[in-house]
Tab-separated table of C-alpha atoms in Angstrom:
chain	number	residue	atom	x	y	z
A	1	UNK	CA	26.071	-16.516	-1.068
A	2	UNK	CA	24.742	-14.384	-4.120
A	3	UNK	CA	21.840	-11.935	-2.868
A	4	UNK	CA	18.659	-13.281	-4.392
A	5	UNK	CA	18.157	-9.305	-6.076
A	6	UNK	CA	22.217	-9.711	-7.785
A	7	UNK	CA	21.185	-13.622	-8.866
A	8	UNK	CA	17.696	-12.350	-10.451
A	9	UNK	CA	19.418	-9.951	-12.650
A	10	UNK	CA	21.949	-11.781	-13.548
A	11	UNK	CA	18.788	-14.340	-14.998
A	12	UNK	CA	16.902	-11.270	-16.476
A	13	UNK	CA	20.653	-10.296	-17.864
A	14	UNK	CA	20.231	-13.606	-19.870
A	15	UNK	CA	16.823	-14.048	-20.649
A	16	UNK	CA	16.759	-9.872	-21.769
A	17	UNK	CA	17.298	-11.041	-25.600
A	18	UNK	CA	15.638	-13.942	-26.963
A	19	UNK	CA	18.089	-16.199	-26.398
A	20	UNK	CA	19.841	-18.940	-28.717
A	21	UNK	CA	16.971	-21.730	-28.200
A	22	UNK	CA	13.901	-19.272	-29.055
A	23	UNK	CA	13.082	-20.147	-32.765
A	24	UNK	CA	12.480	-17.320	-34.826
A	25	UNK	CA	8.551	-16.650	-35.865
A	26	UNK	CA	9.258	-18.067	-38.998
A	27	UNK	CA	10.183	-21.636	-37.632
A	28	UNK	CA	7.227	-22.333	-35.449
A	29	UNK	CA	4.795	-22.819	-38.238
A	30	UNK	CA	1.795	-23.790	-36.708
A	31	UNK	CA	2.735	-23.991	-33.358
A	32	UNK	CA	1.676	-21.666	-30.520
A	33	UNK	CA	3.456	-18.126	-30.725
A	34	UNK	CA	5.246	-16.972	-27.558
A	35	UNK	CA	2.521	-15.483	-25.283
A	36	UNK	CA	1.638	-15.197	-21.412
A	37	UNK	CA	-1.479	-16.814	-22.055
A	38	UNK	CA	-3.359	-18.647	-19.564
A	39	UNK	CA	-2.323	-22.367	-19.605
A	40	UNK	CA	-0.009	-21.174	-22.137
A	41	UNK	CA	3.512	-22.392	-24.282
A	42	UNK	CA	6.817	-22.581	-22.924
A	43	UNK	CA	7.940	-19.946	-24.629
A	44	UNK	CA	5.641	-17.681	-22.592
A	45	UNK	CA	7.340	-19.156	-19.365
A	46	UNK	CA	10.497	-18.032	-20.951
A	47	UNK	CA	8.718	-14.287	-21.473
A	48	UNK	CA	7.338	-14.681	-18.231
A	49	UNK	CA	10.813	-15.173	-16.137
A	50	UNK	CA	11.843	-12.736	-17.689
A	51	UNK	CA	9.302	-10.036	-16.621
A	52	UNK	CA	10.215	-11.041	-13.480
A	53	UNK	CA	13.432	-10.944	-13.183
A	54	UNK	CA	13.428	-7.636	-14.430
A	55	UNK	CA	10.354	-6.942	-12.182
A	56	UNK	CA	12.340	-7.279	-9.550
A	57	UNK	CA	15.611	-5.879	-10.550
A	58	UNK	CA	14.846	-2.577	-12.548
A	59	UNK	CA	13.207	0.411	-11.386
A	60	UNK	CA	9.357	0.046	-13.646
A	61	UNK	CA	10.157	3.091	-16.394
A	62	UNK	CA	13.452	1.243	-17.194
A	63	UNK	CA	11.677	-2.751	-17.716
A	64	UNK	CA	9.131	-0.977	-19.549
A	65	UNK	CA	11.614	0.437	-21.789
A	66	UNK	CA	14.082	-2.293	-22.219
A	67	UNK	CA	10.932	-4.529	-22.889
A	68	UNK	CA	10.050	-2.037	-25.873
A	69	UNK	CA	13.565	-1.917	-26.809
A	70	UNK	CA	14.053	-5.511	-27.434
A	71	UNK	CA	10.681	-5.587	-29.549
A	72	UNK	CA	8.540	-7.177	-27.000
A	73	UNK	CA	5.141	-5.186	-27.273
A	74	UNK	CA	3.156	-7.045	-24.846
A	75	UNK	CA	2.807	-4.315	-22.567
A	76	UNK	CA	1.867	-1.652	-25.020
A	77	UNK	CA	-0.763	-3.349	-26.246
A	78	UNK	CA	-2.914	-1.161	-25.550
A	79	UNK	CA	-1.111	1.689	-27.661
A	80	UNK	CA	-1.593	-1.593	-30.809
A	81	UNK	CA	-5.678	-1.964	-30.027
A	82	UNK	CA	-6.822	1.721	-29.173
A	83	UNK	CA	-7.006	2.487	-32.997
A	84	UNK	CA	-9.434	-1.163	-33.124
A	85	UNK	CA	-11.343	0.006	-29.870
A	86	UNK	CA	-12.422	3.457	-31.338
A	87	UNK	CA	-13.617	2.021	-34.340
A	88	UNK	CA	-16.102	0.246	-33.224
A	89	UNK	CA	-18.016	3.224	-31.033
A	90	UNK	CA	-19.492	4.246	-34.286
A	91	UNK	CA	-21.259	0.568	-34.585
A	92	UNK	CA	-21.453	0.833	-30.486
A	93	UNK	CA	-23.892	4.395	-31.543
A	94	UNK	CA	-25.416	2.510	-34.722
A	95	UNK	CA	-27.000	-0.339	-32.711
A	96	UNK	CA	-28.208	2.055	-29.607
A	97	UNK	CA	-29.948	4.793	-31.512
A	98	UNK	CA	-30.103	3.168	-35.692
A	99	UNK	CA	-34.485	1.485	-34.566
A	100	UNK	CA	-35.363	4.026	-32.540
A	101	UNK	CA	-34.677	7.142	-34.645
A	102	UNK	CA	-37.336	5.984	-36.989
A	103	UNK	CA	-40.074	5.951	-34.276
A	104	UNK	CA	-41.466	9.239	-34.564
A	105	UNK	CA	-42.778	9.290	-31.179
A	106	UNK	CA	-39.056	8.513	-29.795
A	107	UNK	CA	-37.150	10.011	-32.733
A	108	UNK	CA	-35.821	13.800	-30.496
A	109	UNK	CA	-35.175	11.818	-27.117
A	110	UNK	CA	-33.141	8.957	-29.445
A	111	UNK	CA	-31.658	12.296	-31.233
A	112	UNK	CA	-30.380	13.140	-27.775
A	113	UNK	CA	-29.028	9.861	-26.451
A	114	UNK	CA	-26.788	10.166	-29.454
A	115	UNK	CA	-25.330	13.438	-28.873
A	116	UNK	CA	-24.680	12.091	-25.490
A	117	UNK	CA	-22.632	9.062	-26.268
A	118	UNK	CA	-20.727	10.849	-28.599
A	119	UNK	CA	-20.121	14.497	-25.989
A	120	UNK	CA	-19.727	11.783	-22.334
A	121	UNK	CA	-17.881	8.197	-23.754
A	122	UNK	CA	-15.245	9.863	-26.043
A	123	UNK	CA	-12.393	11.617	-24.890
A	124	UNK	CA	-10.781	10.005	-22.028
A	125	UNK	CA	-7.836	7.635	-22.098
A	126	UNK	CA	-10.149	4.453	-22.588
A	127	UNK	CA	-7.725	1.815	-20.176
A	128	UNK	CA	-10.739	0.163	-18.662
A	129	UNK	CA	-12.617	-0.586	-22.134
A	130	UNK	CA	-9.339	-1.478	-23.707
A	131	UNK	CA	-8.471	-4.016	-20.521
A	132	UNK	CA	-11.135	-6.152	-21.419
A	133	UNK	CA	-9.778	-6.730	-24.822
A	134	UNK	CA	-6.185	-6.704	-23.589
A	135	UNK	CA	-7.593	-9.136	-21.115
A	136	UNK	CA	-9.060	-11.538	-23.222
A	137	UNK	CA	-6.162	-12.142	-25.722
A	138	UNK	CA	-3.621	-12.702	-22.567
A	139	UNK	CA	-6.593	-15.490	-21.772
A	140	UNK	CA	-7.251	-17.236	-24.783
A	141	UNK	CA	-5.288	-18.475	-27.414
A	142	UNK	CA	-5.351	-16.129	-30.453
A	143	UNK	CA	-6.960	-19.278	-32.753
A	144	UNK	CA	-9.544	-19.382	-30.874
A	145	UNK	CA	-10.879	-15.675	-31.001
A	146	UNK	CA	-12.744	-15.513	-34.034
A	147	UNK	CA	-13.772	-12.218	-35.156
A	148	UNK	CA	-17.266	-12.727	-33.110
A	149	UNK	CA	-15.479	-13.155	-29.657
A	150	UNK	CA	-13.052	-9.881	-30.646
A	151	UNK	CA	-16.505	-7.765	-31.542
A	152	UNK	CA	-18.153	-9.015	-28.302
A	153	UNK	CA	-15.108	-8.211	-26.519
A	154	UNK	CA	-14.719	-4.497	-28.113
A	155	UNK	CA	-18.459	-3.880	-26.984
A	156	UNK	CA	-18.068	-5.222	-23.013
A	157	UNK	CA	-14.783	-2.872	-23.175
A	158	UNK	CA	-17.540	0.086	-24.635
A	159	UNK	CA	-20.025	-1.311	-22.167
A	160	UNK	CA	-17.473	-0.740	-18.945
A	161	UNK	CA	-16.552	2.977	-20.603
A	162	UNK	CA	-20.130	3.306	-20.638
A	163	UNK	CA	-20.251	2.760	-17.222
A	164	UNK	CA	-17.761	5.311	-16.408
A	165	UNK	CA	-19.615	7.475	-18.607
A	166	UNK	CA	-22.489	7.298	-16.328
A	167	UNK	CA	-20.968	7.908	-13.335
A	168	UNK	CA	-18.744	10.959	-14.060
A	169	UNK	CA	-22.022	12.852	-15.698
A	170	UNK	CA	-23.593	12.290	-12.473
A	171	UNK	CA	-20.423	12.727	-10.153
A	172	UNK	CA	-19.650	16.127	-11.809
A	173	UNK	CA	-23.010	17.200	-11.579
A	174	UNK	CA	-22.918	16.465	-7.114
A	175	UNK	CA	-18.820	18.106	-6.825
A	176	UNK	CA	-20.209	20.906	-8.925
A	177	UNK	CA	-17.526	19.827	-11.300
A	178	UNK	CA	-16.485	22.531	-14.364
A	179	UNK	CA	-14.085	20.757	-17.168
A	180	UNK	CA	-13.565	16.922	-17.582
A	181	UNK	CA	-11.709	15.183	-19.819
A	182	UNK	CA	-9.842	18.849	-21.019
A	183	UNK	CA	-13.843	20.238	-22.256
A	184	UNK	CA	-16.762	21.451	-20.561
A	185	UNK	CA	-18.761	19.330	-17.738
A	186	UNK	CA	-21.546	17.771	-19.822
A	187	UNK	CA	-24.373	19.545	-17.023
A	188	UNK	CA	-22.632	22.946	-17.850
A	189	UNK	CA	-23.271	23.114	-21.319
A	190	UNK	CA	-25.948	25.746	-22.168
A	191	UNK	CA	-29.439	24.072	-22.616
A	192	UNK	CA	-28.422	21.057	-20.151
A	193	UNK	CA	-28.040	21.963	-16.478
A	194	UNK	CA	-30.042	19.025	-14.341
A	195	UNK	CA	-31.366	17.134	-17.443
A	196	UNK	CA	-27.873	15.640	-17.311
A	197	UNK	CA	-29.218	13.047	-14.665
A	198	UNK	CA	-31.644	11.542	-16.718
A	199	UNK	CA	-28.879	11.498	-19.488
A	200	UNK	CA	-26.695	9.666	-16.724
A	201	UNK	CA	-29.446	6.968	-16.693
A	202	UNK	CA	-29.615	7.003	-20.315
A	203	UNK	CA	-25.611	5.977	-20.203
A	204	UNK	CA	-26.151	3.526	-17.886
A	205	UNK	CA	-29.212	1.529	-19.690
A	206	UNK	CA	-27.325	1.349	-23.040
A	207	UNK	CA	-24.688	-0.572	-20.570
A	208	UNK	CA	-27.796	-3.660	-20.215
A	209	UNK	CA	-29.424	-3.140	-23.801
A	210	UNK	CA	-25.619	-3.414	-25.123
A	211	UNK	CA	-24.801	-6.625	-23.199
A	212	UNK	CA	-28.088	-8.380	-24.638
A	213	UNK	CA	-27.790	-7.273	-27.676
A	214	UNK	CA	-24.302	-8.863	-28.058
A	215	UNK	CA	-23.620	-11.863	-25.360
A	216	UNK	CA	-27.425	-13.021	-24.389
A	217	UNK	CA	-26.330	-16.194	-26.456
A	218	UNK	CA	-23.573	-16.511	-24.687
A	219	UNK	CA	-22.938	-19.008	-21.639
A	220	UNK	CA	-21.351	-15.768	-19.713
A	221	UNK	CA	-24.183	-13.927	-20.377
A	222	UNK	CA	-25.390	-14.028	-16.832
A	223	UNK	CA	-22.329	-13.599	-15.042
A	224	UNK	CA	-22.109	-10.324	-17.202
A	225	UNK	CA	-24.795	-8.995	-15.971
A	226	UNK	CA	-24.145	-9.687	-12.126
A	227	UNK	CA	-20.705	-8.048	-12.600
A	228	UNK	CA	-22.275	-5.082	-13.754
A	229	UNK	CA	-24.860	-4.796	-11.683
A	230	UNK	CA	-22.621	-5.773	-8.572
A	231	UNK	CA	-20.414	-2.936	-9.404
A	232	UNK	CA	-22.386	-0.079	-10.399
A	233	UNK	CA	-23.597	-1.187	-6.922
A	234	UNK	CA	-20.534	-0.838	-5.268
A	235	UNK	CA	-19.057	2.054	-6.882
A	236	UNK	CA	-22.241	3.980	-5.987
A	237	UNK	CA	-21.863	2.430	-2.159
A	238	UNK	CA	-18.531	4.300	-2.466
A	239	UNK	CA	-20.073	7.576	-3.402
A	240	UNK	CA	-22.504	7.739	-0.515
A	241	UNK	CA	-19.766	7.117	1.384
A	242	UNK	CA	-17.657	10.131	0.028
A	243	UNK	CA	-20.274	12.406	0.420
A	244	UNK	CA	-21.421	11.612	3.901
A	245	UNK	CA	-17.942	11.804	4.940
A	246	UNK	CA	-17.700	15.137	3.290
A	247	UNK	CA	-20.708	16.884	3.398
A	248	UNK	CA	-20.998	20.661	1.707
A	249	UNK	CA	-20.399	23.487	4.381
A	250	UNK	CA	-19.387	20.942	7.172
A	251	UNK	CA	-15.665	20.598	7.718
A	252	UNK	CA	-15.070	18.226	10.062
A	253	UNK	CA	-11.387	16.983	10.031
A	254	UNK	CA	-12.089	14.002	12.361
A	255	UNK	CA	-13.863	12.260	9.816
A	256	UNK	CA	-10.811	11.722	7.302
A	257	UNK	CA	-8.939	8.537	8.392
A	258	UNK	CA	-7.232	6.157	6.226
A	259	UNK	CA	-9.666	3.768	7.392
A	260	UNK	CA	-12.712	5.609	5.742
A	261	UNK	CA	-10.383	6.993	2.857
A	262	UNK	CA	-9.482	3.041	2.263
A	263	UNK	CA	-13.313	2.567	2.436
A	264	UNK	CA	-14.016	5.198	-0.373
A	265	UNK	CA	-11.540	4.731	-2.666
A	266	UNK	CA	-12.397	0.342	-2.900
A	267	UNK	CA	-15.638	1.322	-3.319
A	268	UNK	CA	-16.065	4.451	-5.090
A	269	UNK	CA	-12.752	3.579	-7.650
A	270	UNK	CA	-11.279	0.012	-6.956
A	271	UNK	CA	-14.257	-2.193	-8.199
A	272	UNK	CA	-15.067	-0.537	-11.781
A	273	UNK	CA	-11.687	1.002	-12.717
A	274	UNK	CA	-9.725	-2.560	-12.396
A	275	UNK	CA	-11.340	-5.286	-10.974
A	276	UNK	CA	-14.450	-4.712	-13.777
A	277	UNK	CA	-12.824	-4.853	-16.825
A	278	UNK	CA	-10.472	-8.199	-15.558
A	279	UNK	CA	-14.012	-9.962	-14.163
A	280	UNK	CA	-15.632	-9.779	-17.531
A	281	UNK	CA	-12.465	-10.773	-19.909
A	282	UNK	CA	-12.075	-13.711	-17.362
A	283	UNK	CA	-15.993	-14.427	-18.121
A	284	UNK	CA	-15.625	-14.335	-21.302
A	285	UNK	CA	-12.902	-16.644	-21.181
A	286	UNK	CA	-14.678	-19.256	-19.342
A	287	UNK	CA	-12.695	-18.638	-16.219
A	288	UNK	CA	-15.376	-18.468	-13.395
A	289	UNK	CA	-13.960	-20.352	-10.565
A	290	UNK	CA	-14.345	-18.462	-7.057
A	291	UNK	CA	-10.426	-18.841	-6.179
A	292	UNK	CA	-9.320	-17.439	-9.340
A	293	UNK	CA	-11.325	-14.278	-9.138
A	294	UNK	CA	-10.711	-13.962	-5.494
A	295	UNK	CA	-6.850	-13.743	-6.194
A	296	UNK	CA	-7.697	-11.327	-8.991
A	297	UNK	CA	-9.741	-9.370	-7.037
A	298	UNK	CA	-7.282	-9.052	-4.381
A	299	UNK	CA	-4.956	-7.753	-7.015
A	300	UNK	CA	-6.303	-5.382	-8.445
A	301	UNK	CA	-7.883	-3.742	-5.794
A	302	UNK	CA	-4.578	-3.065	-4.418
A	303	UNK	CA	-3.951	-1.337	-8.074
A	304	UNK	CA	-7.154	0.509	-7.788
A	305	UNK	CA	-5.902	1.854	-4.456
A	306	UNK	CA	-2.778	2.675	-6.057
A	307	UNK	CA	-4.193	4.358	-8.818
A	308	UNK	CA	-6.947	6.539	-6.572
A	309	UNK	CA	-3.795	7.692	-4.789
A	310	UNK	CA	-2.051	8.760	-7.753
A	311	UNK	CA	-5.564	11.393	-8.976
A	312	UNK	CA	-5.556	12.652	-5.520
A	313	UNK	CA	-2.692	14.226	-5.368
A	314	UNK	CA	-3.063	15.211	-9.465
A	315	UNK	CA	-6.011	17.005	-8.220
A	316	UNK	CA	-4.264	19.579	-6.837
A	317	UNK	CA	-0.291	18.912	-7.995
A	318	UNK	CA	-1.085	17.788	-11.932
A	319	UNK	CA	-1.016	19.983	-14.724
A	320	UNK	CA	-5.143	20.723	-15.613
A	321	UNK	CA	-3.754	21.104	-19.185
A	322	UNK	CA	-2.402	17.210	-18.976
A	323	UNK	CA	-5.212	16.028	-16.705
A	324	UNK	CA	-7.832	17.607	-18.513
A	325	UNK	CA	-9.695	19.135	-15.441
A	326	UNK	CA	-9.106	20.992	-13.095
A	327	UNK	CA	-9.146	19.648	-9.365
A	328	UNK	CA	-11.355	20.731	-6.820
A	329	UNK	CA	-11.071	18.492	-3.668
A	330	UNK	CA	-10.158	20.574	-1.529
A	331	UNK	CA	-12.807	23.269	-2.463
A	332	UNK	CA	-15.014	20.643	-2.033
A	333	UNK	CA	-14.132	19.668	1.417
A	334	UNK	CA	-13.167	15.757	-0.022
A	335	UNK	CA	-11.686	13.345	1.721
A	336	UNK	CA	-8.636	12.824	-0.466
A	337	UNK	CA	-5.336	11.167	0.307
A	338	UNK	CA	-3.788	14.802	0.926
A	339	UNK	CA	-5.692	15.666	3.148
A	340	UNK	CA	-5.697	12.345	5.257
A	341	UNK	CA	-1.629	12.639	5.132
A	342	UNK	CA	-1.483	15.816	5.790
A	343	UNK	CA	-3.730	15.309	9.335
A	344	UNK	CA	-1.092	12.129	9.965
A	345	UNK	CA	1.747	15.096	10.118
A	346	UNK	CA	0.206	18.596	11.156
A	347	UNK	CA	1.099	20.038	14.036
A	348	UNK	CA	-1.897	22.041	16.380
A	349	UNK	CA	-1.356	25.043	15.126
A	350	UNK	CA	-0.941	23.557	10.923
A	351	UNK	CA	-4.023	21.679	11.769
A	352	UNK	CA	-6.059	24.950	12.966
A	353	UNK	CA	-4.870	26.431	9.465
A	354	UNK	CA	-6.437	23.589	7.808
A	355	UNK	CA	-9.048	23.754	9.862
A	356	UNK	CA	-9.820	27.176	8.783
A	357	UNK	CA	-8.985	26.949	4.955
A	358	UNK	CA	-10.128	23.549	3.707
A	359	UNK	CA	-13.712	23.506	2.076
A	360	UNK	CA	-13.713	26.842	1.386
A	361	UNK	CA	-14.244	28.134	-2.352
A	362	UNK	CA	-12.148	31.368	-2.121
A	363	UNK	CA	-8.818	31.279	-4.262
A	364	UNK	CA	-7.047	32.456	-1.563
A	365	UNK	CA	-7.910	29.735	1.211
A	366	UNK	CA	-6.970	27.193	-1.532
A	367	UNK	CA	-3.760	28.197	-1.999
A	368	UNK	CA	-3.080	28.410	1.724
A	369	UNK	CA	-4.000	24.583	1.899
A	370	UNK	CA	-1.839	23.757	-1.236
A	371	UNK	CA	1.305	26.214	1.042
A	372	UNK	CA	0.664	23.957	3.998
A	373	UNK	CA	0.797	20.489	1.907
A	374	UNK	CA	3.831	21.803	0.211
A	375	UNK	CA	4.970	22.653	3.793
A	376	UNK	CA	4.625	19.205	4.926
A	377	UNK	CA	6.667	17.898	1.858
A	378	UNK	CA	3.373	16.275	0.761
A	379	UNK	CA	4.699	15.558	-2.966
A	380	UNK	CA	8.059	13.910	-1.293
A	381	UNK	CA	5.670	11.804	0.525
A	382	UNK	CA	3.711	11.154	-2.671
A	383	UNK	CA	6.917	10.553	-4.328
A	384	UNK	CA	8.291	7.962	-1.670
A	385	UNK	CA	4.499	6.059	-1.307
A	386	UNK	CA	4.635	5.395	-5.209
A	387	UNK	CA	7.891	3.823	-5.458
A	388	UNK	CA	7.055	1.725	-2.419
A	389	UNK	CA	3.592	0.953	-3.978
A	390	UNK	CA	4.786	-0.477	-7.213
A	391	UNK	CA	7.317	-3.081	-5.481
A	392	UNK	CA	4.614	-3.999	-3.015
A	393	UNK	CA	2.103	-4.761	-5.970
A	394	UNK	CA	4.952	-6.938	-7.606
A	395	UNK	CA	5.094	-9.145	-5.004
A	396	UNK	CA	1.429	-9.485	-4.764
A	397	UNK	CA	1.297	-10.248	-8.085
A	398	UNK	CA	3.265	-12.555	-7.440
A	399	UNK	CA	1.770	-14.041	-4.671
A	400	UNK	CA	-1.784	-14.520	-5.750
A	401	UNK	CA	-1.653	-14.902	-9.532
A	402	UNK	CA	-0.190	-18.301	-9.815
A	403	UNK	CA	-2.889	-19.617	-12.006
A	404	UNK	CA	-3.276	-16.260	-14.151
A	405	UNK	CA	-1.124	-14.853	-16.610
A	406	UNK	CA	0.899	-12.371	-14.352
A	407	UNK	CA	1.520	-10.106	-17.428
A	408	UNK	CA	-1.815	-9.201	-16.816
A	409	UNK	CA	-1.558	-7.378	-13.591
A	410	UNK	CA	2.398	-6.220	-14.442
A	411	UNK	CA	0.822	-4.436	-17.681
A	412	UNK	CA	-1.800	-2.473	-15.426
A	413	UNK	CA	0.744	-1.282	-12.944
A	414	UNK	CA	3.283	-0.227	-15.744
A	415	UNK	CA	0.755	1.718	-17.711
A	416	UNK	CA	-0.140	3.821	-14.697
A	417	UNK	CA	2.915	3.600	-12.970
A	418	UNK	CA	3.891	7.799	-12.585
A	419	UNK	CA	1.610	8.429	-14.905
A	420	UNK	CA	0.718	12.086	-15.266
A	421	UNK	CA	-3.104	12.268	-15.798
C-alpha cells in the first residue's frame, strides 16, 4: 500500500500547476476568482488541496517557494498590502492630533502625541496590523469590501500596532531596554526618560478614540472593544507574571519551568501578537460564533508559542543588526526559553555556573552563559524544536480549522517560519 506522505505528493505533484480544468482569469467573467475564502469557490478547494499536499510533503521554505514560483501570491500578501497599510498612518496621525492642535490649551501635549506616533508605531515589521487586513480579504469575498470596510480594516490593523506600540514603550522602559526596532528606546532619548509612561498611555487611548471614530456604526463595534480590552488585559497578566518570576537582583533558577515559561509567553505574547489581529478580522467579518473562535484561538496560540520561542533564542543568537535590538534576557535575569532548556540539560556543576553568571550585567558573566548554552548545543536544540514545531502546527491546522480558511493559519506559520528577526 502507497504511504499516505508518497500518495500526498504525488496529489500536490498534480495539483502544483493549475491544471487543465482551471479556466484562465479571463474566462470566469463575473464569477468568483480562485480564493481560500471562507465559504468560498471550488476553485479555492482546488488551491486549498494543494497547500496541503504540499504542507505535508515539502519542507515550509521549499512550498513557500514553489507557491511563488507558480504565481500563486496568496501567501505574500502581505509583501502586496504593506505599501496600502503605511499609507494610511498619515490619515491614522491626521484624525488623532488634526482638532486638537487648534485648542490652544491642548495644542504642545497634542504636538507631542504626534511625535510619538510617528518615533513608537513606525519601524517594525507591521505583521499584526497587516493580519487584520490579510485576514479580512481571506474572509470575505472581494465584492463585498467596499473601500469603507478596506479603510476600517487598515485602521483596526493601526489600532492592534498601536497596541504594540504601547506596550514595548512601557516594556523597555521596566527591562531597562537600550535600542528597539534598530534606533534608540523611546525613554532614552534626551528630554524623555519616565515621561515615556504617560506617552505609553497616550498610545494606548488613541487605540479606543481610533475604534470609535471608525467602527462605532458598526454591528462589531462592541465586540471590538472587548477584544481589545480583553487583551491588553491579558498581555499585561503576562507581564506581571514575567517579572515576578524574574525579579531584579534575585536569581532564583527554581522558578523557570516550562510550566511558568508556557504561562508567560500565552499571556505576555500569544493573545496580542496572533490571536488579536485574527479575532477582529473575524469580527469584522461577521464571524462571532464561540466554536469558531475557540478553534482559532487554539491555533494560534500554538503559533504565538512558536513564535515567542523563536525571539528567545534571537535574543541572544540573532544578529542585533537584523533584529534591530540588542537582547538582554539574560542580563536581565528573564525567564526565556534558553534558559528553561538549558536547566532541562545542566549538569550540577553547569547549573552552579549558571547559577553564578545569569542576571548579572557584566560582559563577561554574559558571555560565560552564552559558552555554557553553546555547550549544551542549545541552537541544535533550537534548530530540531523548530522543524518539529512547524509540522505539529500543520496538523493542528488541520485539525481545528475545518470551518476557516486554513490559508489563514498556513500564511502565519510560513511568514515566521526561520525567520531571522
Amino acid at each position: 500500500m502507497m504511504r499516505l506522505s508518497r500518495w500526498l505528493r504525488s496529489v500536490g505533484v498534480f495539483l502544483l500547476p493549475a491544471p487543465c480544468w482551471v479556466p484562465p482569469e479571463r474566462w470566469l467573467g463575473p464569477l468568483p476568482r480562485p480564493s481560500l475564502m471562507y465559504r468560498g469557490s471550488v476553485l479555492g478547494a482546488w488551491h486549498s488541496a494543494r497547500c496541503w499536499c504540499q504542507a505535508w510533503t515539502e519542507e515550509p521554505r521549499t512550498l513557500y517557494s514553489s507557491l511563488r514560483m507558480n504565481g500563486d501570491h496568496k501567501l505574500d500578501v502581505y509583501d502586496r498590502e504593506k505599501q496600502n497599510f503605511l499609507q494610511h498612518f498619515p490619515q491614522i496621525v491626521k484624525v488623532l492630533t488634526e482638532d486638537d492642535t487648534k485648542c490652544p490649551d491642548t495644542g504642545d501635549a497634542v504636538a507631542r502625541l504626534r511625535e510619538v506616533l510617528e518615533y513608537n508605531a513606525i519601524g517594525g515589521k507591521y505583521q499584526r496590523g497587516l493580519t487584520v487586513l490579510v485576514t479580512l480579504q481571506a474572509l470575505v469575498e472581494p465584492k463585498k469590501l467596499d473601500a469603507d470596510s478596506l479603510q476600517r480594516a487598515l485602521t483596526v490593523g493601526w489600532c492592534v500596532e498601536l497596541l504594540q506600540a504601547f506596550f514595548l514603550v512601557a516594556d523597555d522602559i521596566m527591562d531597562a531596554a537600550l535600542t528597539r526596532r534598530g534606533k534608540t528606546c523611546w525613554y532614552q532619548k534626551p528630554g524623555i526618560g519616565l515621561d515615556a509612561v504617560n506617552d505609553a498611555f497616550l498610545l494606548e487611548a488613541c487605540v479606543y478614540r481610533l475604534l470609535k471614530f471608525y467602527c462605532r456604526e458598526q454591528p462589531y463595534y462592541l465586540n471590538l472593544i472587548e477584544l481589545f480590552l480583553q487583551t491588553s488585559y491579558q498581555t499585561e497578566i503576562g507581564q506581571t507574571l514575567d517579572l515576578i518570576t524574574a525579579p531584579q537582583g534575585n536569581v532564583d533558577l527554581g522558578r523557570f519551568t516550562e510550566k511558568r515559561y508556557k504561562s508567560i509567553v500565552r499571556y505576555k505574547a500569544a493573545f496580542y501578537t496572533f490571536y488579536l489581529p485574527v479575532a477582529a478580522a473575524m469580527y469584522m467579518a461577521g464571524i462571532d460564533g464561540e466554536e469558531e473562535h475557540s478553534s482559532a484561538k487554539k491555533i494560534l496560540l500554538e503559533i504565538g508559542e512558536f513564535f515567542q520561542i523563536q525571539d528567545d533564542y534571537l535574543d541572544l543568537f540573532g544578529d542585533p543588526s537584523v533584529t534591530g535590538k540588542i537582547g538582554t534576557d539574560i542580563q536581565d535575569n528573564k525567564c526565556s526559553w534558553l534558559v528553561v532548556q538549558c536547566l532541562l540539560r545542566a549538569s550540577p556543576e553547569q547549573r552552579q555556573i549558571l547559577q553564578e553568571n545569569y542576571g548579572q550585567k557584566e560582559a563577561e558573566k554574559v558571555a560565560r552563559v552564552k559558552l555554557l548554552y553553546e555547550d549544551l548545543d542549545l541552537p541544535a536544540v533550537f534548530e530540531q524544536y523548530e522543524k518539529a514545531s512547524y509540522s505539529r502546527l500543520v496538523a493542528l491546522i488541520e485539525q481545528c480549522a475545518p470551518t476557516l480558511p486554513a490559508a489563514i493559519f498556513l500564511g502565519l506559520v510560513h511568514k515566521i517560519y526561520k525567520r531571522k528577526k
